[in-house]
Coordinates of C-alpha atoms in Angstrom, one line a residue:
Chain A
M250 CA 31.2 75.2 19.4
E251 CA 31.9 77.0 22.8
N252 CA 31.3 80.5 21.6
E253 CA 27.6 80.4 19.1
K254 CA 25.5 80.8 21.7
R255 CA 21.9 78.5 21.9
I256 CA 19.3 81.3 23.3
I257 CA 16.4 80.6 24.0
K258 CA 13.0 81.6 26.3
L259 CA 11.5 80.1 29.0
G260 CA 8.4 81.4 31.1
L261 CA 6.7 79.7 34.3
V262 CA 2.9 80.6 34.0
Q263 CA 2.1 81.6 38.1
T264 CA -1.2 81.3 38.3
Y265 CA -4.2 81.1 41.7
C266 CA -6.9 78.6 41.5
E267 CA -10.2 78.4 41.6
S268 CA -12.6 75.5 42.2
D269 CA -14.1 75.9 38.6
P270 CA -11.1 73.3 36.3
S271 CA -12.1 74.8 33.2
Q272 CA -12.0 77.5 34.6
N273 CA -7.9 77.1 35.2
V274 CA -8.0 75.5 32.4
E275 CA -9.1 78.7 29.8
R276 CA -6.5 81.1 32.8
N277 CA -3.3 79.4 31.3
E278 CA -4.4 78.9 28.4
D279 CA -5.3 82.8 28.0
L280 CA -1.2 82.8 30.0
I281 CA 0.4 80.3 27.3
R282 CA -0.7 82.4 24.4
S283 CA 0.8 85.7 26.5
A284 CA 4.3 83.8 26.9
A285 CA 4.6 82.3 23.8
E286 CA 3.5 86.6 22.3
E287 CA 6.7 87.9 24.7
G288 CA 8.5 84.8 23.3
A289 CA 8.6 82.1 25.7
N290 CA 9.5 79.0 23.6
I291 CA 9.4 76.1 26.9
I292 CA 6.2 76.8 28.9
C293 CA 6.4 75.5 32.3
L294 CA 2.9 75.5 33.8
Q295 CA 2.4 75.4 37.7
E296 CA 1.9 72.2 40.2
L297 CA -2.3 69.9 39.5
F298 CA -2.4 73.0 37.2
N299 CA -6.2 73.0 36.4
T300 CA -6.9 72.3 40.5
V301 CA -7.5 73.7 43.2
Y302 CA -4.6 71.7 46.0
F303 CA -8.0 69.4 47.5
C304 CA -4.9 67.4 49.5
N305 CA -4.6 69.4 52.0
Q306 CA -8.5 67.3 52.9
H307 CA -9.0 64.3 52.2
D308 CA -12.5 63.4 50.8
E309 CA -13.3 60.2 47.8
K310 CA -15.0 62.9 45.5
N311 CA -12.0 64.8 44.8
F312 CA -10.7 61.7 43.1
D313 CA -13.9 63.1 40.1
W314 CA -10.7 64.8 38.6
A315 CA -8.4 62.6 37.5
E316 CA -7.8 63.0 34.0
P317 CA -6.4 60.5 31.9
I318 CA -2.8 61.2 30.6
D319 CA -4.7 60.7 26.2
G320 CA -8.6 62.9 27.1
K321 CA -9.6 66.3 26.4
L322 CA -7.5 67.9 29.1
V323 CA -3.9 66.6 26.8
Q324 CA -5.4 67.2 23.8
E325 CA -6.2 70.6 24.7
L326 CA -3.7 71.6 25.2
S327 CA -1.0 70.3 21.7
D328 CA -4.1 71.2 19.9
L329 CA -2.2 74.7 22.1
S330 CA 1.5 73.4 21.6
E331 CA 1.1 73.3 18.3
E332 CA -0.8 76.4 17.2
L333 CA 1.9 78.2 18.5
G334 CA 4.7 76.8 18.5
V335 CA 5.7 76.3 21.9
V336 CA 6.8 73.3 23.8
L337 CA 4.6 73.2 26.8
I338 CA 5.4 71.5 30.0
A339 CA 1.5 71.0 32.1
P340 CA 1.3 68.5 35.2
F341 CA -2.4 67.3 36.6
F342 CA -3.9 64.8 38.4
E343 CA -3.7 62.0 36.5
K344 CA -6.4 58.9 36.7
R345 CA -3.4 56.0 35.5
T346 CA -6.8 53.1 36.1
Q347 CA -9.5 52.5 38.6
G348 CA -7.7 52.8 42.6
I349 CA -4.2 54.6 40.9
Y350 CA -4.0 58.0 39.9
H351 CA -1.1 60.1 40.1
N352 CA 0.4 63.6 40.6
S353 CA 1.9 63.6 36.9
L354 CA 2.8 65.9 33.4
V355 CA 3.2 65.6 29.8
V356 CA 5.6 67.3 28.1
I357 CA 4.1 68.2 24.5
D358 CA 6.7 69.2 21.9
A359 CA 6.9 72.5 19.8
D360 CA 4.5 70.2 17.1
G361 CA 1.5 69.4 19.8
S362 CA 3.6 66.0 19.7
V363 CA 3.3 64.1 23.4
L364 CA 6.9 63.3 24.2
G365 CA 5.8 61.6 26.9
N366 CA 4.7 61.6 30.6
Y367 CA 6.7 62.1 34.2
R368 CA 4.4 60.5 37.8
K369 CA 6.1 62.3 40.6
M370 CA 8.2 59.6 42.5
H371 CA 9.5 61.4 45.4
I372 CA 4.8 61.7 47.9
P373 CA 4.4 63.8 50.7
D374 CA 2.4 63.5 53.8
D375 CA 2.2 66.5 55.6
P376 CA 0.3 68.3 58.0
G377 CA -2.0 70.2 55.4
F378 CA -0.3 68.3 52.6
H379 CA -1.9 64.6 52.5
E380 CA -0.3 63.3 48.9
K381 CA 0.0 60.3 50.2
Y382 CA -3.5 59.2 50.1
Y383 CA -4.3 60.7 46.2
F384 CA -1.4 59.7 44.0
T385 CA 0.2 56.4 43.6
P386 CA 4.3 57.0 43.7
G387 CA 5.6 56.6 39.7
D388 CA 6.9 53.8 38.6
K389 CA 10.6 53.3 37.8
E390 CA 9.4 53.4 33.5
T391 CA 7.7 56.8 33.9
G392 CA 10.6 58.3 36.5
F393 CA 13.6 59.7 36.1
Q394 CA 13.4 60.4 32.2
V395 CA 14.3 63.5 29.9
F396 CA 12.7 65.0 26.4
D397 CA 14.6 66.0 24.6
T398 CA 12.1 68.7 22.5
A399 CA 12.9 71.5 20.0
F400 CA 14.6 74.0 22.2
G401 CA 16.2 70.9 23.9
K402 CA 16.9 68.6 26.1
I403 CA 15.0 69.0 29.3
G404 CA 14.0 66.8 32.6
A405 CA 10.9 67.8 34.8
L406 CA 10.0 66.6 38.6
I407 CA 7.6 67.9 40.5
C408 CA 7.3 69.5 43.8
W409 CA 8.4 67.3 46.6
D410 CA 11.1 65.8 44.0
Q411 CA 12.4 69.4 44.7
W412 CA 14.4 68.2 47.9
Y413 CA 16.1 65.0 47.0
P414 CA 20.0 65.2 45.0
E415 CA 19.3 62.3 43.5
A416 CA 16.0 63.1 41.3
A417 CA 17.8 66.0 40.3
R418 CA 21.6 64.0 39.4
I419 CA 20.1 61.2 37.6
T420 CA 18.0 63.7 35.0
A421 CA 21.3 65.9 34.7
L422 CA 23.4 62.4 34.2
K423 CA 20.1 61.7 31.2
G424 CA 21.5 64.7 29.6
A425 CA 19.1 67.7 31.6
E426 CA 19.4 71.5 30.6
I427 CA 17.2 72.4 32.1
I428 CA 15.9 70.5 35.1
F429 CA 11.8 73.0 35.3
Y430 CA 9.9 72.0 38.6
P431 CA 5.8 72.5 39.2
T432 CA 5.4 73.6 42.7
A433 CA 2.3 74.1 45.3
I434 CA 4.5 74.8 47.9
G435 CA 3.0 77.3 50.8
M436 CA 2.1 78.0 54.3
L437 CA -1.0 76.7 56.8
K438 CA -2.1 79.4 58.6
K439 CA -0.9 78.1 62.4
E440 CA 2.5 78.9 60.6
T441 CA 4.2 82.6 61.2
R442 CA 6.3 85.4 58.3
K443 CA 9.4 83.6 60.6
Q444 CA 9.0 80.4 59.1
K445 CA 8.0 81.4 56.3
K446 CA 11.2 83.7 55.3
I447 CA 13.3 79.8 56.5
F448 CA 11.2 78.2 55.1
M449 CA 10.6 79.6 51.6
D450 CA 14.3 79.9 51.4
A451 CA 15.5 76.8 52.1
W452 CA 13.2 75.3 48.9
I453 CA 15.0 78.9 46.5
T454 CA 18.0 77.1 48.0
I455 CA 18.1 73.7 47.8
Q456 CA 16.7 74.1 44.0
R457 CA 19.9 76.2 43.3
S458 CA 22.4 73.7 44.4
H459 CA 20.8 71.6 41.4
A460 CA 21.7 74.1 39.5
I461 CA 25.1 74.0 40.7
A462 CA 25.9 70.3 41.5
N463 CA 25.7 69.6 38.7
G464 CA 25.3 72.6 35.8
C465 CA 22.4 72.9 34.4
F466 CA 19.5 75.3 34.5
V467 CA 16.5 75.0 36.6
A468 CA 13.7 76.9 36.3
V469 CA 10.8 76.8 39.6
T470 CA 7.0 77.7 38.5
N471 CA 5.1 77.6 41.9
R472 CA 1.2 78.1 42.3
I473 CA 0.1 81.6 44.0
G474 CA -3.4 82.9 46.3
K475 CA -5.6 80.8 48.7
E476 CA -6.6 78.3 48.9
K477 CA -9.0 76.4 52.6
G478 CA -5.6 76.3 55.2
N479 CA -2.8 77.0 52.1
K480 CA -1.1 80.2 51.6
F481 CA 0.4 79.5 48.6
W482 CA 4.2 81.7 48.1
G483 CA 5.2 81.9 43.8
N484 CA 7.7 82.7 43.5
S485 CA 8.9 80.9 41.0
F486 CA 13.1 81.6 39.6
V487 CA 15.2 80.6 37.1
A488 CA 18.5 79.4 38.2
G489 CA 21.4 79.6 35.8
P490 CA 24.1 76.2 36.1
F491 CA 25.7 78.3 39.3
G492 CA 23.1 78.5 40.9
E493 CA 22.9 82.0 40.0
I494 CA 19.3 83.0 40.3
L495 CA 18.4 85.4 36.9
K496 CA 14.8 86.0 37.5
Q497 CA 11.8 85.8 40.4
G498 CA 8.7 86.4 40.6
G499 CA 6.5 87.6 43.4
E500 CA 3.0 86.4 44.7
K501 CA 1.4 87.3 42.1
E502 CA 0.0 86.5 38.9
E503 CA 2.4 86.6 36.5
I504 CA 4.1 85.3 33.6
V505 CA 8.5 84.6 34.4
I506 CA 10.3 84.5 31.2
A507 CA 13.6 84.3 31.4
E508 CA 15.8 84.4 28.3
I509 CA 18.8 81.6 28.8
D510 CA 21.7 80.6 27.1
L511 CA 22.1 76.7 26.9
N512 CA 25.9 76.5 26.2
S513 CA 26.6 78.0 29.1
I514 CA 26.2 74.8 30.7
E515 CA 29.6 73.6 28.4
S516 CA 31.6 76.9 30.2
Q517 CA 29.7 76.0 33.8
R518 CA 31.2 72.9 33.0
R519 CA 34.7 73.7 32.1
E520 CA 35.2 75.5 34.3
W521 CA 34.2 73.7 37.6
P522 CA 34.3 70.2 36.0
F523 CA 31.6 68.8 39.5
F524 CA 30.3 66.0 36.5
R525 CA 34.9 65.1 36.7
D526 CA 35.4 63.6 39.1
R527 CA 33.1 62.4 41.5
R528 CA 33.2 58.6 42.5
I529 CA 30.6 56.9 41.2
D530 CA 32.8 53.4 42.3
V531 CA 31.2 54.3 46.1
Y532 CA 28.4 55.5 46.3
D533 CA 26.2 52.5 47.1
G534 CA 25.0 53.6 50.1
I535 CA 23.0 55.9 48.3
M536 CA 20.9 52.8 47.6
K537 CA 20.0 52.0 51.0
R538 CA 17.2 54.3 53.4
L539 CA 20.2 54.4 56.1
I540 CA 22.9 52.9 56.6
D541 CA 22.6 51.2 60.0
Chain B
M231 CA 12.7 63.0 74.0
E232 CA 12.8 66.0 71.6
N233 CA 12.1 68.0 74.4
E234 CA 15.3 68.1 75.8
K235 CA 18.2 69.9 75.1
R236 CA 21.9 68.7 73.7
I237 CA 23.8 71.8 73.9
I238 CA 27.4 72.1 72.4
K239 CA 29.4 74.6 71.1
L240 CA 31.1 74.0 67.3
G241 CA 34.7 76.5 66.9
L242 CA 36.1 76.1 63.6
V243 CA 39.9 77.7 63.0
Q244 CA 40.5 80.4 60.0
T245 CA 43.7 81.3 60.0
Y246 CA 46.0 82.3 57.4
C247 CA 49.4 79.6 56.8
E248 CA 52.7 80.5 56.4
S249 CA 56.3 78.4 54.9
D250 CA 57.1 77.0 57.7
P251 CA 55.1 74.4 58.8
S252 CA 55.8 74.2 62.3
Q253 CA 54.8 77.5 63.3
N254 CA 52.0 76.8 61.6
V255 CA 50.7 73.8 64.1
E256 CA 51.9 76.8 66.9
R257 CA 49.9 79.1 65.8
N258 CA 47.1 76.4 65.3
E259 CA 47.4 75.0 68.8
D260 CA 47.3 78.3 70.5
L261 CA 43.9 79.3 68.4
I262 CA 42.7 75.2 69.4
R263 CA 43.1 76.5 73.3
S264 CA 41.5 79.7 72.3
A265 CA 39.0 78.4 70.5
A266 CA 38.1 76.0 74.2
E267 CA 38.5 79.4 76.1
E268 CA 36.2 80.0 74.3
G269 CA 34.1 77.0 75.1
A270 CA 34.2 74.9 72.5
N271 CA 33.8 70.7 72.2
I272 CA 34.8 70.1 68.5
I273 CA 37.2 72.0 66.8
C274 CA 37.8 72.1 63.0
L275 CA 40.6 73.0 61.9
Q276 CA 41.3 74.4 57.7
E277 CA 42.0 71.3 54.9
L278 CA 46.2 71.0 55.4
F279 CA 46.3 73.6 57.9
N280 CA 49.8 73.6 58.5
T281 CA 51.7 73.9 54.4
V282 CA 50.5 76.8 52.7
Y283 CA 48.2 75.3 49.6
F284 CA 51.3 73.7 48.1
C285 CA 48.8 72.6 45.2
N286 CA 49.4 75.5 43.8
Q287 CA 52.8 73.9 41.6
H288 CA 53.6 70.8 40.8
D289 CA 56.9 70.9 42.3
E290 CA 57.9 67.3 43.7
K291 CA 60.0 68.4 46.9
N292 CA 56.1 69.2 48.2
F293 CA 56.4 66.1 48.3
D294 CA 58.1 66.3 51.3
W295 CA 56.0 68.0 54.1
A296 CA 53.5 65.0 53.9
E297 CA 53.7 63.0 57.1
P298 CA 52.2 59.7 58.8
I299 CA 49.2 59.6 60.3
D300 CA 50.9 58.0 63.1
G301 CA 54.3 59.9 63.9
K302 CA 54.7 63.6 66.2
L303 CA 52.1 65.6 64.4
V304 CA 49.4 63.4 65.2
Q305 CA 50.3 63.1 68.7
E306 CA 51.0 66.3 69.9
L307 CA 47.4 67.2 68.5
S308 CA 46.6 64.5 70.6
D309 CA 47.9 65.2 73.6
L310 CA 46.4 68.2 73.5
S311 CA 43.0 67.0 72.4
E312 CA 43.7 65.8 76.1
E313 CA 44.2 68.2 77.8
L314 CA 41.7 70.7 76.4
G315 CA 39.1 67.7 76.7
V316 CA 37.7 68.4 73.1
V317 CA 37.4 66.5 69.8
L318 CA 39.4 68.1 67.2
I319 CA 39.6 67.6 63.1
A320 CA 42.6 68.0 62.2
P321 CA 43.3 68.0 58.2
F322 CA 47.1 67.5 56.4
F323 CA 49.4 66.4 54.2
E324 CA 49.6 62.3 54.2
K325 CA 52.0 60.4 53.8
R326 CA 50.8 56.9 52.7
T327 CA 54.3 55.2 51.7
Q328 CA 56.4 56.1 49.0
G329 CA 55.0 56.8 46.6
I330 CA 51.1 57.7 47.7
Y331 CA 49.9 61.1 49.6
H332 CA 46.6 62.1 50.1
N333 CA 44.5 65.1 51.3
S334 CA 43.9 63.4 54.9
L335 CA 41.9 64.2 58.5
V336 CA 41.8 62.9 61.6
V337 CA 39.1 63.1 64.2
I338 CA 41.1 63.1 67.5
D339 CA 38.3 62.4 69.7
A340 CA 37.9 64.4 74.1
D341 CA 40.4 61.8 75.6
G342 CA 43.1 62.1 73.5
S343 CA 42.0 59.0 71.7
V344 CA 42.6 59.1 67.2
L345 CA 39.5 58.2 66.0
G346 CA 40.4 57.4 63.2
N347 CA 40.9 59.1 59.6
Y348 CA 39.8 60.4 56.3
R349 CA 41.4 60.8 53.1
K350 CA 39.3 63.2 50.4
M351 CA 37.1 61.4 48.2
H352 CA 36.5 64.0 44.8
I353 CA 40.5 65.4 44.0
P354 CA 40.2 68.5 41.7
D355 CA 42.2 69.8 39.0
D356 CA 42.3 73.3 37.8
P357 CA 44.4 75.8 37.5
G358 CA 46.4 76.9 40.4
F359 CA 44.4 73.6 42.4
H360 CA 46.9 70.5 41.5
E361 CA 45.6 67.7 44.0
K362 CA 45.8 65.5 41.0
Y363 CA 49.3 65.3 41.2
Y364 CA 49.8 65.2 44.8
F365 CA 46.7 62.9 46.3
T366 CA 45.2 59.3 45.5
P367 CA 41.1 59.6 46.2
G368 CA 41.0 57.7 49.0
D369 CA 39.5 54.2 49.4
K370 CA 35.9 53.0 50.2
E371 CA 37.2 51.8 54.0
T372 CA 38.8 55.8 55.3
G373 CA 35.6 56.9 52.7
F374 CA 32.4 58.9 54.7
Q375 CA 32.0 58.1 57.4
V376 CA 31.2 58.6 61.5
F377 CA 32.4 59.4 64.0
D378 CA 31.2 59.0 67.3
T379 CA 32.7 61.3 69.5
A380 CA 32.3 62.1 73.3
F381 CA 30.3 65.9 72.2
G382 CA 28.6 64.1 68.9
K383 CA 28.5 61.7 66.0
I384 CA 30.6 63.7 63.0
G385 CA 31.7 63.0 59.6
A386 CA 34.2 64.7 58.4
L387 CA 34.6 65.7 54.3
I388 CA 37.3 68.0 52.5
C389 CA 36.9 70.9 50.2
W390 CA 36.2 69.2 46.4
D391 CA 33.5 67.0 48.4
Q392 CA 31.5 70.0 49.6
W393 CA 30.3 69.1 45.4
Y394 CA 28.7 66.8 45.8
P395 CA 25.7 65.6 47.8
E396 CA 26.5 62.2 47.5
A397 CA 29.3 62.7 50.1
A398 CA 27.6 63.9 51.8
R399 CA 23.8 62.3 51.8
I400 CA 26.2 59.3 53.1
T401 CA 28.0 60.3 55.6
A402 CA 24.5 61.4 56.5
L403 CA 22.5 57.8 56.2
K404 CA 25.8 56.7 58.1
G405 CA 24.8 59.2 61.2
A406 CA 25.7 62.9 60.9
E407 CA 24.4 64.7 63.4
I408 CA 27.6 67.0 62.0
I409 CA 29.3 67.5 58.9
F410 CA 32.4 69.0 58.9
Y411 CA 33.8 70.7 55.3
P412 CA 37.7 71.6 56.4
T413 CA 38.3 73.7 53.3
A414 CA 40.8 76.3 51.2
I415 CA 39.6 78.1 48.5
G416 CA 39.4 81.5 46.9
M417 CA 40.4 83.3 44.1
L418 CA 43.3 83.6 41.5
K419 CA 44.4 86.9 41.0
K420 CA 43.5 87.2 37.1
E421 CA 39.5 86.2 38.6
T422 CA 37.3 89.3 39.5
R423 CA 35.2 90.7 42.0
K424 CA 31.8 89.9 40.4
Q425 CA 33.3 86.1 40.0
K426 CA 34.6 85.7 43.2
K427 CA 30.4 86.9 44.9
I428 CA 29.2 84.2 42.1
F429 CA 31.8 81.4 42.7
M430 CA 31.1 82.1 47.0
D431 CA 27.2 82.4 47.2
A432 CA 27.8 78.8 45.3
W433 CA 29.5 77.8 47.2
I434 CA 27.9 78.6 50.3
T435 CA 25.4 77.7 48.8
I436 CA 25.5 74.3 48.5
Q437 CA 27.0 73.6 51.7
R438 CA 23.8 74.3 53.1
S439 CA 21.9 72.0 50.3
H440 CA 23.4 68.9 52.2
A441 CA 22.5 70.6 55.5
I442 CA 19.0 70.7 53.8
A443 CA 18.6 67.9 52.4
N444 CA 19.8 65.6 55.5
G445 CA 18.3 67.3 58.1
C446 CA 21.5 68.5 60.1
F447 CA 24.5 70.3 60.5
V448 CA 27.5 71.7 58.2
A449 CA 30.7 73.9 59.5
V450 CA 32.7 74.3 56.6
T451 CA 36.7 76.1 57.9
N452 CA 38.1 78.0 55.1
R453 CA 41.1 79.2 55.2
I454 CA 42.5 82.9 54.9
G455 CA 45.5 84.7 53.7
K456 CA 47.3 85.5 50.0
E457 CA 49.6 82.5 48.5
K458 CA 51.2 83.5 45.3
G459 CA 48.2 83.5 43.2
N460 CA 45.3 82.5 45.3
K461 CA 44.1 84.5 47.5
F462 CA 41.7 82.3 50.6
W463 CA 38.8 83.6 51.4
G464 CA 38.1 82.6 54.7
N465 CA 33.9 83.1 55.6
S466 CA 34.2 79.8 58.1
F467 CA 30.8 79.4 58.5
V468 CA 27.9 77.1 60.7
A469 CA 24.4 75.9 59.5
G470 CA 21.5 74.3 61.0
P471 CA 19.7 71.8 59.6
F472 CA 16.9 73.9 57.4
G473 CA 20.0 75.0 56.5
E474 CA 19.6 78.5 57.8
I475 CA 23.7 79.9 58.5
L476 CA 23.8 80.5 62.6
K477 CA 27.4 82.3 62.2
Q478 CA 29.7 83.1 59.1
G479 CA 33.5 84.3 59.5
G480 CA 34.6 87.1 58.0
E481 CA 38.8 87.1 55.6
K482 CA 40.5 87.7 59.1
E483 CA 41.9 85.2 61.4
E484 CA 38.9 84.5 63.7
I485 CA 37.7 81.2 65.4
V486 CA 34.2 81.0 64.1
I487 CA 32.1 79.5 67.3
A488 CA 28.1 78.8 67.4
E489 CA 26.4 77.0 70.3
I490 CA 23.5 74.9 68.1
D491 CA 21.4 71.8 69.4
L492 CA 22.3 68.8 68.2
N493 CA 18.4 67.4 69.4
S494 CA 17.0 70.6 66.7
I495 CA 17.9 68.2 64.1
E496 CA 14.2 66.0 65.8
S497 CA 12.4 68.1 65.0
Q498 CA 13.9 69.2 61.1
R499 CA 13.0 66.2 60.7
R500 CA 9.4 65.6 62.1
E501 CA 8.4 69.0 60.7
W502 CA 10.5 67.8 57.0
P503 CA 10.3 64.1 56.6
F504 CA 12.8 63.9 53.2
F505 CA 14.0 60.8 54.3
R506 CA 11.0 59.4 54.9
D507 CA 9.8 59.2 50.8
R508 CA 13.8 58.6 49.2
R509 CA 12.5 56.1 46.0
I510 CA 16.0 54.1 47.3
D511 CA 14.1 51.4 44.9
V512 CA 15.0 53.9 41.9
Y513 CA 18.7 55.7 42.7
D514 CA 20.2 52.9 40.7
G515 CA 21.3 56.1 37.9
I516 CA 23.4 57.6 40.2
M517 CA 26.0 54.5 39.9
K518 CA 26.3 55.6 36.6
R519 CA 29.2 58.2 35.1
L520 CA 26.3 59.4 33.2
I521 CA 23.3 58.1 32.0
D522 CA 23.8 58.2 28.2

């Protein structure tokens, strides 16, 4: 039924982080409650939501902050999801075993059940963002996935994955109606205002392009605040299935709420039928590092 | 040498089309001369440059307009390239044999030699754009390619290819420093000004995203003018390797000239090293129509 609507509300929790993880958990839980009060059905927290962005330094002690998937943190969030009847995307530093740590997220359904976890597949390592030291890249098994939640089929990727059309494409081909991107992106002290304008514009553009190419929604949560050398730029946003920005946050703490109609995906893909014409017979070059 | 510059000038020829192909060839040749006078080294014409956009109707007679690759049209353009010392990208309706026609382009080097041809790989078919009737999709052999010209390594895709990140990615992985997109895109009569804003924004965004994802230049030539039911929107543009718009045309006849430094690709890819982290071990889903 193209004319029937499937309206849901997304809530993106954009906040700062402080050094005590329990304070961050508490504040995020309060914000989740507020988002639910505003009617949000699917709530997405930011990347590594309960810790500072510790990857700006190489420090062995930071591994202490990692949490198992089946531990207290996820249990507490699962209880909250059930209580509020919301789908929750919660990204955190995961300890899988001694010596294997991931930049992960769990997707919790509206009844509190954990539907699964995604482990960040593309790991950056750049000045101020030393992630390859901390995070093992995700395996195929927990890679690009779709979670069939009470409020729609969703995919969730993490931060640096944003820059890879392949990740969005595979997630969409698996059926994602919305792709979420919890994020921690910002500027280093030495970088200029002009650079910030170019960087943020590129960051928004590439993510809007995933909505366009795949005819699906894209929702991005990014942190705010200063932490040592980094200043995170917020600007969490939701884009519609032709890339149009539906809601966008600023650089302060806020919950970005967007009401969307999942059935607009159907009309978008009828009008601009990109999936129809993909040349899957000649895309094998994608599987190479460089075609040299 | 990161600090050495490799400055070249691009010239995008944006114009209208009239019913007599020879008039269009003549006008485009004049515009090519003007572009060369302005210092352009690589000049890109628009999609199907010598004919009206005949795909708005199903009409068998239109196949008469198709030209062979080794015919008079390409010879004339090749002579002009040699005379002016410019690289030329010339898109036209190609007759490959009786019953096989392509939406093609030739790339001619600055010495007049024809480096090869590209045949449009993704063929649309939508109200006002009945291309599947006229054009056989390109084969792998003439598919995503790179041409090593006197002024840099370039790729060239055509119009609807714009919406496919796979096409840009493979072209960039083959070494393209600039990806050209000759185009014929516009509005149908029934479409509103609001729709135009959304469509054009999506069209610019997706192409800028190819520059960003691949750290290369993107240059787009689009036609202008009213033709039966279609009104083409021009706005030819050049984007830099982080997607920044360097030059953009309006909706009238013009030559969009952009001076670019090909060595900025090196610095862009050092600062934002997306190619380094591609997960080629898990991209096989790209080869499927749908992952169901």
